[in-house]
Each structure stands twice: as C-alpha cells, then as structure tokens.
Amino acid sequence: MNAPTSTADEAAAGGVGREAPAHGRKTALRDKLLPRTIEHAARVPFYRDRWPGRTEQPVTVAGLVGLPVLTRADLAHHTEEMLHPDSSPDVLIHSTGTTTGTPVRRYRSAREIAAFGEFRTGLSARAQELTGRPARPVVHFTTLTARHHGGTLGAADGTQRRMSLSVLTASEVARSVALLRFPRLFPDLDTCAYEVSGPPDDLMLLAAAVADGGPLEPDRVQRVTSVADYLSRAQSRAIRSALAPSGQVVHRYSMSEVIGGATLCGTCDLFHFDAHVVPEVLSLTDDTPVRSGVGRLVLTELHPFSQCQPFVRYETGDLVERRESPCEPGEISVTLVGRTARTPMVESGGDPLPACRAYPLREALERIPEIARVPLASRIPAFSQSPGAAPLASCTLEPGTDGGAQRLVLLAAVGFSPALLPQAAEELVRRVQAAALTSSPELARLVADGRCALDVRLTGDRSRVPGFAVR
C-alpha cells in the first residue's frame, strides 16, 4: 500500500473518539473525496448488492460506519463482482497473504495509476514551495518490483529513476552492493539523491553485505524505507549504520492490497496514515469505531486513486491501538499490536483481550541477547550462520488444567543448556517474564487478575522453536 520513497506518502494522522467529528486537515480532504468514492463504488455489482438504501446521503469519514466491512474472503471469492463496469483492469497484483485458501486477485487501472502520479507530483511541488529547495533527481534502489506490495504501481513524479536490487543469491547480493557503491550510475546526473527501499530482511541482508566490505560514503544514501513487514528498532539502527549513516530510515506500514499506508513518526512514535486513504479502528467484537485502545484496522481507498476495484472499509487483518497524537490532532494515529490471525485472545468480562502484543513483545525479546536468533539468510550459505534480528521464540495459548486459568506459553531458544546452567536459566526466565509483561498491558492485567498464567520455557534445541513471526 505504498509509494515507499515519496514524502507524499509519509502523511500523519491522529485519532479522536467513537462518535466525535475529526477536525484534521487530512479528514477534510477525505470528506471532500469520499462522496465521489462512494458514488463510484455504488456502481460496482458487489457493493450495489450490499448497500441497498445506504448511500442516499453524501458519506463522510464519520458516516462510513453505516457501510459493511469488506473482508479478505470477500476479495477472494467475489473478485469479478468487485470490478467497476467503466474501468479496465490494466494491472494485476497478486497477494499471497490471504488466509482463505483462494488466490487474491487485485487489479489496478491506468487511470488510477496516473491519478496517483499526479497527486505525488503536486505534493512534491508543494514541498518545494514550503522548503524553498528545488527537487533533486532521485535514484531509487529497491528489492521490490514496482507492482509488488503496493510499490509505486508505476506512478512517478517525474524526478525518479528506479533500479531493482536482487538479494536471492550470494552473487545477486554482491552485484546489488556493487551498484550501491558505484560512483556515478547515470552520466547525466551530476547531483542526485539516492534512496533504498525493501522489506526489513532484505535491507538487513544488504546492510550486512555492505558492512563486510566497509561502509558506504556517508552521504551516499539519503533515505532507506522499510516496507512489507515490521521493522524493529534494532534493525533500524543496524540498517542506518551500514546504509545511511548520514540519512534516515523510514518505517512504512504497508500491504499489497491497498495503495496507501502509514509512516512511523519520529516525534510521537505513532503511525500516521496517508491522506489518500481513510483509516478506521473498529471494536474487536463488532464493527463500531473505538475512541481509544486496541481494535481492528480498516482502510478505505479514495477516488480517483482507486477506480477499477474500489476498496471501501477493507479489513486489513491487523490489530492496532488507537492513540491521540500531538503531531496532527484530530486524525487517527496508531501503534501496531499484531496480526488478528496470530494473536491469541483471552475472554475478559465477556470481551476478548489480546493475550500478548506481538510487535512490542518482539522488540522486548530482541533486547535480550541470550535468546537465539533466526539466521540472516538461510538460503545463502555466506549468511546462513549469521544471526538476524528475529528471536527464536513462539507464543501459544493453552487451556487451563482442572478448570484453571488459560496459560500463555512463551518458548524461547537460547545459546546454552538450561539443564547445565539452571541458575542462569532461572534468572533469564525472570527477565523474559518481565519483558513480556511490560510489552503488553493486557497480559499484565490478565496475569495480575489470575485470568491467564504466563509460562516461560527455555530450550537449547533451536530446531524446536520457529522464528518469532509478526506478519
């Protein structure tokens, strides 16, 4: 859901209450584009059948709650019914993230790609006005294709030249690093800005390969943008140290299905959403918006940036915590909690609560050096023994015995034998327990109330534990 290197796509937003009107500038733009978005989508057979009598009045951001939520199962099983009769499907995007067992087909049209390109160009021009600095040509290296994971979908603002990097084999990694080091890639560009984007694992691999041969020139890369997966703070530091010591690392929330996402703000440490999508955070039990706290993230793509296969109130499968941001009050801002499908739930007072927060828990476990790590790249012999960032740890929720409380089992692989060093193991168990409880206020409350037990187990057998998965 990104154009990962554009400042146009680093839009921020902060949230207000369940029924309270939002007053942010992005919401004003969204309210302006939503009536046309709904009018356009209402002509799609899928929505026409599901929205009888629901779009008689112009729909605003606050009024989206009256429309049903679009699920991944809907997308998988009703693809052709979701195509607009007046828009041709010019680009097919494949998403392998579906849990339905049916391939997802996501289409884009040339018109919406062009509209997004014009939008980016306008924002770039506005940024130049505000900063007083002319735009420099951008050479953008990426391990993603232009049509994968949102990408830029071919949308350009006239200043960018794009180069693909491959990190599938050792020789491809070496060639990619050579390109990053090459002094003047385009003879007609005396000065330009270099940027790199890709998933965290790809960026970590590039960073490790660069570090092996010595750092890049300090000003070589101005920005590194992480997309498609969760970027931890430890990964961000390692990537910046090797690839952009004088630049910045940007953490983007993204998915292949949606053209638009969110960017982690360096000031408030919350994710702010792009202006061309409408974010909502809905209850864990129904489709009503939440004022604050944990809920399901739903996104709506706006016309004219989504025309061929409109997405209105699309459930992303992500759990987030809605919080107020001082950076852009009146807009929705969030922290990432975890994937719905991977987050164990415990009933509390008739309502579900996440037994743990996967993203903060991974951050906490990464800070414990005794926990073993997933290899940096098991497919490449040169890096198969190099530890990456992801801990070898897993969380499972087990039923209580004899009617007792449920048990969250946290199994972690360590670099020593717990049986041979029992005192070290006991001390490490206490630290892991403290880290887990600190990372999740819901888990701390459940444990304190006796509604869930936390059972930390250590093993020296790395083959027993999968890598800690967050996406």
Short mmCIF file of C-alpha atoms in Angstrom, two decimals:
data_model
loop_
_atom_site.label_atom_id
_atom_site.label_comp_id
_atom_site.label_asym_id
_atom_site.label_seq_id
_atom_site.Cartn_x
_atom_site.Cartn_y
_atom_site.Cartn_z
CA MET A 1 0.00 0.00 0.00
CA ASN A 2 2.79 2.44 -0.63
CA ALA A 3 4.80 4.66 -2.80
CA PRO A 4 7.61 3.99 -0.37
CA THR A 5 10.09 6.75 -1.12
CA SER A 6 7.79 9.72 -1.53
CA THR A 7 7.31 12.24 1.23
CA ALA A 8 3.79 12.47 -0.11
CA ASP A 9 3.20 9.03 1.33
CA GLU A 10 4.52 9.83 4.78
CA ALA A 11 1.31 11.54 5.82
CA ALA A 12 0.43 11.54 9.51
CA ALA A 13 -2.83 11.41 11.42
CA GLY A 14 -4.16 11.26 14.98
CA GLY A 15 -7.40 9.93 16.41
CA VAL A 16 -10.46 11.20 18.26
CA GLY A 17 -13.48 9.50 19.81
CA ARG A 18 -16.13 6.97 18.95
CA GLU A 19 -18.62 9.45 17.50
CA ALA A 20 -16.67 12.70 17.76
CA PRO A 21 -16.08 14.57 14.49
CA ALA A 22 -12.47 14.74 13.37
CA HIS A 23 -11.04 18.16 12.51
CA GLY A 24 -7.70 17.28 10.95
CA ARG A 25 -6.68 18.57 7.53
CA LYS A 26 -6.48 15.06 6.17
CA THR A 27 -10.02 14.33 7.28
CA ALA A 28 -11.14 17.48 5.44
CA LEU A 29 -9.56 16.13 2.24
CA ARG A 30 -11.06 12.71 2.83
CA ASP A 31 -14.52 14.17 3.41
CA LYS A 32 -14.13 16.02 0.12
CA LEU A 33 -13.20 12.86 -1.83
CA LEU A 34 -15.48 10.36 -0.08
CA PRO A 35 -18.80 11.29 -1.77
CA ARG A 36 -17.29 10.64 -5.21
CA THR A 37 -15.61 7.48 -3.85
CA ILE A 38 -18.92 6.06 -2.61
CA GLU A 39 -20.81 7.18 -5.70
CA HIS A 40 -18.23 5.43 -7.87
CA ALA A 41 -18.19 2.24 -5.76
CA ALA A 42 -22.01 2.07 -5.67
CA ARG A 43 -21.98 1.20 -9.37
CA VAL A 44 -19.87 -1.90 -8.69
CA PRO A 45 -22.12 -5.02 -8.58
CA PHE A 46 -20.60 -6.25 -5.31
CA TYR A 47 -21.30 -3.02 -3.44
CA ARG A 48 -24.62 -2.36 -5.17
CA ASP A 49 -25.93 -5.64 -3.76
CA ARG A 50 -24.61 -4.96 -0.25
CA TRP A 51 -25.54 -1.27 0.03
CA PRO A 52 -29.27 -1.04 -0.73
CA GLY A 53 -30.50 2.32 0.51
CA ARG A 54 -27.27 3.07 2.40
CA THR A 55 -25.77 5.77 0.16
CA GLU A 56 -28.68 8.13 -0.38
CA GLN A 57 -26.86 10.91 1.53
CA PRO A 58 -23.25 12.02 0.93
CA VAL A 59 -20.94 9.90 3.06
CA THR A 60 -18.27 11.49 5.27
CA VAL A 61 -15.50 9.83 7.26
CA ALA A 62 -17.79 9.71 10.29
CA GLY A 63 -20.60 8.22 8.18
CA LEU A 64 -18.57 5.28 6.86
CA VAL A 65 -19.67 3.31 9.91
CA GLY A 66 -23.03 2.74 8.19
CA LEU A 67 -21.44 0.60 5.47
CA PRO A 68 -20.45 -3.07 5.86
CA VAL A 69 -16.82 -4.12 6.27
CA LEU A 70 -15.02 -5.73 3.32
CA THR A 71 -13.13 -8.91 4.27
CA ARG A 72 -10.35 -10.85 2.59
CA ALA A 73 -12.79 -13.67 1.98
CA ASP A 74 -14.98 -11.20 0.06
CA LEU A 75 -12.00 -10.21 -2.06
CA ALA A 76 -11.00 -13.81 -2.72
CA HIS A 77 -14.47 -15.10 -3.64
CA HIS A 78 -16.08 -12.07 -5.35
CA THR A 79 -13.24 -10.61 -7.41
CA GLU A 80 -15.09 -10.20 -10.69
CA GLU A 81 -18.16 -8.73 -8.97
CA MET A 82 -15.89 -6.07 -7.45
CA LEU A 83 -14.69 -4.71 -10.81
CA HIS A 84 -16.15 -1.37 -11.89
CA PRO A 85 -18.07 -1.58 -15.20
CA ASP A 86 -16.43 1.62 -16.54
CA SER A 87 -12.83 0.87 -15.60
CA SER A 88 -10.48 -1.59 -17.27
CA PRO A 89 -8.19 -3.83 -15.17
CA ASP A 90 -4.78 -2.90 -16.62
CA VAL A 91 -2.53 -4.25 -13.84
CA LEU A 92 -2.97 -7.50 -11.91
CA ILE A 93 -1.43 -7.58 -8.43
CA HIS A 94 -1.03 -10.98 -6.77
CA SER A 95 -1.28 -11.18 -3.00
CA THR A 96 -0.22 -14.39 -1.29
CA GLY A 97 -1.24 -13.17 2.16
CA THR A 98 -4.82 -14.45 2.05
CA THR A 99 -5.94 -16.93 4.71
CA THR A 100 -8.92 -18.15 2.68
CA GLY A 101 -7.05 -20.68 0.57
CA THR A 102 -8.28 -18.90 -2.58
CA PRO A 103 -5.80 -16.72 -4.54
CA VAL A 104 -6.44 -13.00 -4.23
CA ARG A 105 -6.60 -11.02 -7.47
CA ARG A 106 -6.10 -7.31 -7.03
CA TYR A 107 -6.49 -5.12 -10.11
CA ARG A 108 -5.45 -1.56 -10.94
CA SER A 109 -6.30 0.65 -13.90
CA ALA A 110 -4.03 3.01 -15.83
CA ARG A 111 -6.29 5.92 -14.91
CA GLU A 112 -5.88 5.49 -11.17
CA ILE A 113 -2.14 4.96 -11.51
CA ALA A 114 -1.92 8.22 -13.46
CA ALA A 115 -4.08 9.99 -10.86
CA PHE A 116 -1.75 8.84 -8.09
CA GLY A 117 1.26 10.04 -10.08
CA GLU A 118 -0.33 13.49 -10.46
CA PHE A 119 -1.07 13.52 -6.73
CA ARG A 120 2.55 12.80 -5.88
CA THR A 121 3.76 15.44 -8.32
CA GLY A 122 1.51 18.03 -6.71
CA LEU A 123 2.72 17.18 -3.24
CA SER A 124 6.34 17.33 -4.35
CA ALA A 125 5.75 20.78 -5.82
CA ARG A 126 4.09 21.89 -2.59
CA ALA A 127 7.03 20.56 -0.57
CA GLN A 128 9.41 22.59 -2.72
CA GLU A 129 7.37 25.72 -2.06
CA LEU A 130 7.42 25.16 1.69
CA THR A 131 11.12 24.33 1.92
CA GLY A 132 12.38 26.68 -0.77
CA ARG A 133 14.60 23.89 -2.06
CA PRO A 134 14.31 22.58 -5.64
CA ALA A 135 13.74 18.85 -6.03
CA ARG A 136 16.81 16.80 -6.83
CA PRO A 137 16.59 13.79 -9.14
CA VAL A 138 16.15 10.60 -7.11
CA VAL A 139 17.86 7.29 -7.88
CA HIS A 140 15.73 4.75 -6.06
CA PHE A 141 17.12 1.27 -5.40
CA THR A 142 14.51 -1.28 -4.34
CA THR A 143 14.30 -5.00 -3.68
CA LEU A 144 10.57 -4.80 -4.55
CA THR A 145 9.19 -4.70 -8.06
CA ALA A 146 7.11 -1.65 -8.97
CA ARG A 147 3.94 -3.73 -8.84
CA HIS A 148 4.55 -5.74 -5.71
CA HIS A 149 3.32 -4.83 -2.24
CA GLY A 150 1.70 -1.64 -3.38
CA GLY A 151 5.00 -0.41 -4.71
CA THR A 152 4.58 2.79 -6.69
CA LEU A 153 2.30 0.97 -9.15
CA GLY A 154 4.18 2.70 -11.93
CA ALA A 155 3.24 6.13 -10.58
CA ALA A 156 6.10 8.59 -10.85
CA ASP A 157 6.54 12.27 -10.14
CA GLY A 158 8.99 12.95 -12.95
CA THR A 159 12.12 13.13 -10.82
CA GLN A 160 12.75 9.46 -10.01
CA ARG A 161 14.85 6.80 -11.67
CA ARG A 162 14.30 3.30 -10.39
CA MET A 163 16.70 0.39 -10.14
CA SER A 164 15.89 -3.12 -8.94
CA LEU A 165 18.14 -4.92 -6.50
CA SER A 166 18.02 -8.68 -6.01
CA VAL A 167 19.10 -10.44 -2.81
CA LEU A 168 18.07 -14.03 -3.61
CA THR A 169 21.59 -15.43 -4.02
CA ALA A 170 25.09 -14.54 -2.85
CA SER A 171 26.11 -13.34 -6.32
CA GLU A 172 22.99 -11.17 -6.60
CA VAL A 173 23.70 -9.60 -3.21
CA ALA A 174 27.27 -8.85 -4.35
CA ARG A 175 26.01 -7.23 -7.57
CA SER A 176 23.47 -5.16 -5.63
CA VAL A 177 26.15 -3.89 -3.26
CA ALA A 178 28.37 -3.03 -6.24
CA LEU A 179 25.56 -0.91 -7.66
CA LEU A 180 25.13 0.87 -4.35
CA ARG A 181 28.85 1.67 -4.33
CA PHE A 182 29.16 2.70 -8.00
CA PRO A 183 30.21 6.38 -8.01
CA ARG A 184 28.08 7.74 -10.88
CA LEU A 185 25.34 5.48 -12.16
CA PHE A 186 23.76 7.98 -14.56
CA PRO A 187 26.23 10.12 -16.55
CA ASP A 188 23.67 12.93 -16.99
CA LEU A 189 23.11 13.35 -13.25
CA ASP A 190 25.81 15.41 -11.58
CA THR A 191 23.95 15.51 -8.29
CA CYS A 192 21.08 13.30 -7.16
CA ALA A 193 19.54 11.79 -4.05
CA TYR A 194 19.96 8.06 -3.51
CA GLU A 195 17.25 6.09 -1.74
CA VAL A 196 16.80 2.39 -0.93
CA SER A 197 13.59 0.51 -0.12
CA GLY A 198 12.60 -3.06 0.62
CA PRO A 199 11.40 -5.41 3.37
CA PRO A 200 13.41 -5.39 6.62
CA ASP A 201 15.05 -8.78 5.95
CA ASP A 202 16.27 -7.62 2.52
CA LEU A 203 17.59 -4.38 3.97
CA MET A 204 19.34 -6.26 6.79
CA LEU A 205 20.99 -8.53 4.23
CA LEU A 206 22.18 -5.54 2.19
CA ALA A 207 23.42 -3.85 5.35
CA ALA A 208 25.41 -6.93 6.37
CA ALA A 209 26.95 -7.28 2.91
CA VAL A 210 27.87 -3.59 2.82
CA ALA A 211 29.38 -3.79 6.31
CA ASP A 212 31.56 -6.74 5.24
CA GLY A 213 33.19 -4.57 2.59
CA GLY A 214 33.32 -1.33 4.56
CA PRO A 215 30.67 1.39 4.89
CA LEU A 216 29.25 3.38 2.02
CA GLU A 217 30.19 7.01 1.57
CA PRO A 218 28.47 8.87 4.45
CA ASP A 219 26.21 10.94 2.17
CA ARG A 220 25.60 8.27 -0.45
CA VAL A 221 22.09 7.24 0.68
CA GLN A 222 19.73 9.90 1.99
CA ARG A 223 16.87 7.64 2.91
CA VAL A 224 16.11 3.94 3.48
CA THR A 225 12.43 2.97 3.52
CA SER A 226 11.31 -0.31 5.08
CA VAL A 227 8.04 -1.75 3.75
CA ALA A 228 6.06 -5.00 3.76
CA ASP A 229 6.94 -6.13 7.28
CA TYR A 230 7.64 -4.91 10.79
CA LEU A 231 10.90 -3.02 11.29
CA SER A 232 12.27 -3.24 14.82
CA ARG A 233 14.39 -0.55 16.40
CA ALA A 234 17.42 -2.83 16.42
CA GLN A 235 17.02 -3.47 12.70
CA SER A 236 16.57 0.24 12.04
CA ARG A 237 19.82 1.05 13.84
CA ALA A 238 21.77 -1.65 12.01
CA ILE A 239 20.41 -0.62 8.61
CA ARG A 240 21.13 3.05 9.16
CA SER A 241 24.66 2.36 10.41
CA ALA A 242 25.60 0.50 7.23
CA LEU A 243 23.44 2.04 4.50
CA ALA A 244 22.61 5.59 5.56
CA PRO A 245 24.86 6.83 8.38
CA SER A 246 24.04 10.44 7.48
CA GLY A 247 20.50 9.76 6.30
CA GLN A 248 17.28 8.41 7.76
CA VAL A 249 15.44 5.10 7.99
CA VAL A 250 11.68 5.29 7.41
CA HIS A 251 9.30 2.63 8.71
CA ARG A 252 6.24 2.21 6.48
CA TYR A 253 3.14 0.18 7.32
CA SER A 254 2.06 -1.41 4.04
CA MET A 255 0.23 -4.23 2.31
CA SER A 256 -0.12 -5.38 -1.28
CA GLU A 257 -3.88 -4.88 -1.44
CA VAL A 258 -4.06 -1.16 -0.65
CA ILE A 259 -2.38 1.80 -2.33
CA GLY A 260 -1.70 3.85 0.76
CA GLY A 261 -0.43 3.17 4.23
CA ALA A 262 1.14 4.82 7.25
CA THR A 263 4.53 6.06 8.37
CA LEU A 264 6.10 5.84 11.81
CA CYS A 265 6.57 9.36 13.15
CA GLY A 266 9.96 10.10 14.70
CA THR A 267 8.43 12.68 17.03
CA CYS A 268 5.49 10.88 18.65
CA ASP A 269 6.44 7.27 17.77
CA LEU A 270 2.98 6.63 16.29
CA PHE A 271 1.96 5.62 12.77
CA HIS A 272 0.30 8.39 10.75
CA PHE A 273 -1.81 7.50 7.72
CA ASP A 274 -1.58 8.85 4.19
CA ALA A 275 -4.15 11.42 3.16
CA HIS A 276 -5.41 9.31 0.23
CA VAL A 277 -6.75 6.50 2.46
CA VAL A 278 -9.32 6.61 5.26
CA PRO A 279 -8.29 4.68 8.38
CA GLU A 280 -10.74 3.36 10.96
CA VAL A 281 -10.15 1.38 14.16
CA LEU A 282 -13.10 -0.90 14.93
CA SER A 283 -14.07 -2.87 18.00
CA LEU A 284 -12.83 -6.43 18.50
CA THR A 285 -16.44 -7.60 18.87
CA ASP A 286 -18.38 -5.62 16.24
CA ASP A 287 -17.94 -3.00 13.51
CA THR A 288 -18.30 0.13 15.64
CA PRO A 289 -15.40 2.61 15.87
CA VAL A 290 -13.38 2.78 19.09
CA ARG A 291 -12.33 6.01 20.81
CA SER A 292 -9.05 4.62 22.10
CA GLY A 293 -7.44 1.26 22.76
CA VAL A 294 -6.97 -1.91 20.72
CA GLY A 295 -9.09 -2.63 17.66
CA ARG A 296 -9.14 -3.90 14.07
CA LEU A 297 -7.66 -1.67 11.39
CA VAL A 298 -9.92 -0.93 8.41
CA LEU A 299 -8.88 1.15 5.37
CA THR A 300 -10.81 2.80 2.55
CA GLU A 301 -9.11 3.81 -0.70
CA LEU A 302 -10.24 7.13 -2.15
CA HIS A 303 -11.27 8.00 -5.68
CA PRO A 304 -9.57 8.80 -8.06
CA PHE A 305 -6.67 6.73 -6.66
CA SER A 306 -8.84 3.60 -6.61
CA GLN A 307 -11.17 3.11 -9.59
CA CYS A 308 -11.01 -0.35 -11.12
CA GLN A 309 -11.61 -2.37 -7.94
CA PRO A 310 -12.65 0.03 -5.18
CA PHE A 311 -11.87 -0.91 -1.58
CA VAL A 312 -14.33 0.53 0.92
CA ARG A 313 -13.84 -0.36 4.60
CA TYR A 314 -11.33 -3.13 3.89
CA GLU A 315 -10.35 -5.14 6.96
CA THR A 316 -6.58 -5.37 6.89
CA GLY A 317 -6.19 -8.24 9.35
CA ASP A 318 -4.08 -6.05 11.65
CA LEU A 319 -4.72 -5.17 15.27
CA VAL A 320 -3.67 -1.67 16.31
CA GLU A 321 -4.01 0.60 19.32
CA ARG A 322 -5.67 3.91 18.56
CA ARG A 323 -3.98 6.83 20.31
CA GLU A 324 -4.05 10.61 20.16
CA SER A 325 -1.02 12.25 18.56
CA PRO A 326 0.16 15.77 19.33
CA CYS A 327 1.62 15.97 15.84
CA GLU A 328 -1.72 16.04 13.99
CA PRO A 329 -4.60 16.19 16.44
CA GLY A 330 -7.97 15.23 15.05
CA GLU A 331 -6.64 12.35 12.94
CA ILE A 332 -6.23 8.67 13.67
CA SER A 333 -2.79 7.57 14.84
CA VAL A 334 -1.92 4.05 15.94
CA THR A 335 0.68 1.71 17.31
CA LEU A 336 0.91 -1.79 15.84
CA VAL A 337 -0.28 -4.63 18.08
CA GLY A 338 -0.21 -7.75 15.90
CA ARG A 339 -1.97 -9.76 13.23
CA THR A 340 -5.52 -10.82 14.05
CA ALA A 341 -4.89 -14.38 12.91
CA ARG A 342 -1.72 -14.71 15.02
CA THR A 343 -2.89 -13.00 18.21
CA PRO A 344 -4.28 -15.32 20.92
CA MET A 345 -7.33 -13.88 22.66
CA VAL A 346 -8.47 -14.29 26.28
CA GLU A 347 -12.03 -13.52 27.35
CA SER A 348 -12.28 -10.81 29.99
CA GLY A 349 -15.67 -9.65 31.24
CA GLY A 350 -17.32 -11.05 28.14
CA ASP A 351 -14.94 -9.20 25.78
CA PRO A 352 -11.82 -10.55 24.07
CA LEU A 353 -8.42 -9.20 25.05
CA PRO A 354 -5.14 -9.90 23.22
CA ALA A 355 -3.09 -12.25 25.37
CA CYS A 356 0.05 -10.54 24.09
CA ARG A 357 1.12 -7.76 21.75
CA ALA A 358 3.31 -9.35 19.10
CA TYR A 359 5.18 -6.28 17.89
CA PRO A 360 6.16 -4.87 21.31
CA LEU A 361 6.94 -8.40 22.52
CA ARG A 362 9.32 -8.95 19.62
CA GLU A 363 11.03 -5.65 20.44
CA ALA A 364 11.38 -6.75 24.08
CA LEU A 365 12.79 -10.17 23.18
CA GLU A 366 15.26 -8.65 20.73
CA ARG A 367 16.82 -6.74 23.62
CA ILE A 368 17.68 -9.99 25.44
CA PRO A 369 20.99 -11.20 23.98
CA GLU A 370 20.76 -14.74 25.39
CA ILE A 371 17.81 -15.57 23.11
CA ALA A 372 18.92 -17.19 19.84
CA ARG A 373 18.13 -15.52 16.50
CA VAL A 374 16.84 -16.60 13.12
CA PRO A 375 19.72 -16.75 10.59
CA LEU A 376 20.07 -13.63 8.48
CA ALA A 377 19.52 -15.59 5.24
CA SER A 378 19.29 -19.36 5.47
CA ARG A 379 19.10 -19.62 1.66
CA ILE A 380 22.54 -18.03 1.22
CA PRO A 381 25.44 -20.07 2.67
CA ALA A 382 27.56 -16.99 3.33
CA PHE A 383 24.88 -15.64 5.69
CA SER A 384 23.25 -18.84 6.94
CA GLN A 385 25.21 -18.75 10.21
CA SER A 386 24.90 -15.01 10.75
CA PRO A 387 22.20 -14.21 13.31
CA GLY A 388 19.47 -11.83 12.23
CA ALA A 389 17.18 -9.80 14.48
CA ALA A 390 14.14 -12.07 14.79
CA PRO A 391 14.23 -14.07 18.07
CA LEU A 392 13.75 -17.82 18.02
CA ALA A 393 10.64 -17.70 20.19
CA SER A 394 6.95 -18.51 19.96
CA CYS A 395 3.74 -17.79 21.90
CA THR A 396 0.84 -20.23 22.21
CA LEU A 397 -2.28 -20.09 24.36
CA GLU A 398 -3.10 -23.35 26.15
CA PRO A 399 -6.29 -24.20 28.05
CA GLY A 400 -6.07 -24.32 31.81
CA THR A 401 -5.98 -27.66 33.61
CA ASP A 402 -8.76 -28.69 36.00
CA GLY A 403 -10.76 -25.58 35.15
CA GLY A 404 -7.86 -23.24 35.90
CA ALA A 405 -6.78 -20.13 34.03
CA GLN A 406 -5.54 -20.32 30.46
CA ARG A 407 -1.79 -20.37 30.03
CA LEU A 408 0.28 -18.31 27.61
CA VAL A 409 3.38 -20.38 26.86
CA LEU A 410 6.40 -18.41 25.66
CA LEU A 411 9.05 -20.82 24.37
CA ALA A 412 12.48 -19.35 23.59
CA ALA A 413 15.64 -20.96 22.25
CA VAL A 414 18.85 -19.97 24.00
CA GLY A 415 22.54 -20.41 23.32
CA PHE A 416 23.21 -22.61 26.36
CA SER A 417 21.77 -25.71 28.02
CA PRO A 418 19.19 -24.69 30.67
CA ALA A 419 19.75 -28.06 32.39
CA LEU A 420 23.52 -27.47 32.74
CA LEU A 421 23.13 -23.86 33.91
CA PRO A 422 19.92 -23.86 35.96
CA GLN A 423 20.65 -20.64 37.85
CA ALA A 424 21.32 -18.76 34.61
CA ALA A 425 18.13 -20.26 33.18
CA GLU A 426 16.05 -19.16 36.18
CA GLU A 427 17.41 -15.64 36.00
CA LEU A 428 16.72 -15.48 32.26
CA VAL A 429 13.16 -16.78 32.75
CA ARG A 430 12.52 -13.91 35.17
CA ARG A 431 13.84 -11.38 32.67
CA VAL A 432 11.77 -12.80 29.82
CA GLN A 433 8.67 -12.78 32.02
CA ALA A 434 9.27 -9.15 32.96
CA ALA A 435 9.83 -8.22 29.31
CA ALA A 436 6.61 -9.96 28.22
CA LEU A 437 4.51 -8.31 30.94
CA THR A 438 5.97 -4.88 30.20
CA SER A 439 5.31 -5.24 26.47
CA SER A 440 1.59 -5.93 26.88
CA PRO A 441 -0.64 -4.09 29.38
CA GLU A 442 -3.44 -6.56 28.63
CA LEU A 443 -1.23 -9.53 29.53
CA ALA A 444 -0.06 -7.82 32.71
CA ARG A 445 -3.67 -7.20 33.73
CA LEU A 446 -4.78 -10.74 32.90
CA VAL A 447 -1.89 -12.25 34.87
CA ALA A 448 -2.47 -9.94 37.85
CA ASP A 449 -6.18 -10.86 37.89
CA GLY A 450 -5.45 -14.59 37.64
CA ARG A 451 -7.30 -14.94 34.34
CA CYS A 452 -4.19 -16.02 32.43
CA ALA A 453 -0.88 -17.54 33.50
CA LEU A 454 2.44 -16.73 31.82
CA ASP A 455 4.69 -19.76 31.40
CA VAL A 456 8.18 -19.01 30.06
CA ARG A 457 10.12 -22.05 28.88
CA LEU A 458 13.69 -22.21 27.61
CA THR A 459 15.29 -24.77 25.33
CA GLY A 460 18.76 -25.25 23.96
CA ASP A 461 17.33 -27.05 20.89
CA ARG A 462 16.89 -24.40 18.23
CA SER A 463 15.06 -26.80 15.92
CA ARG A 464 12.10 -26.84 18.33
CA VAL A 465 11.33 -23.14 18.01
CA PRO A 466 10.24 -21.20 14.92
CA GLY A 467 11.26 -17.62 14.36
CA PHE A 468 9.07 -15.06 16.10
CA ALA A 469 6.52 -14.17 13.41
CA VAL A 470 4.70 -10.83 13.47
CA ARG A 471 3.27 -10.67 9.92
#
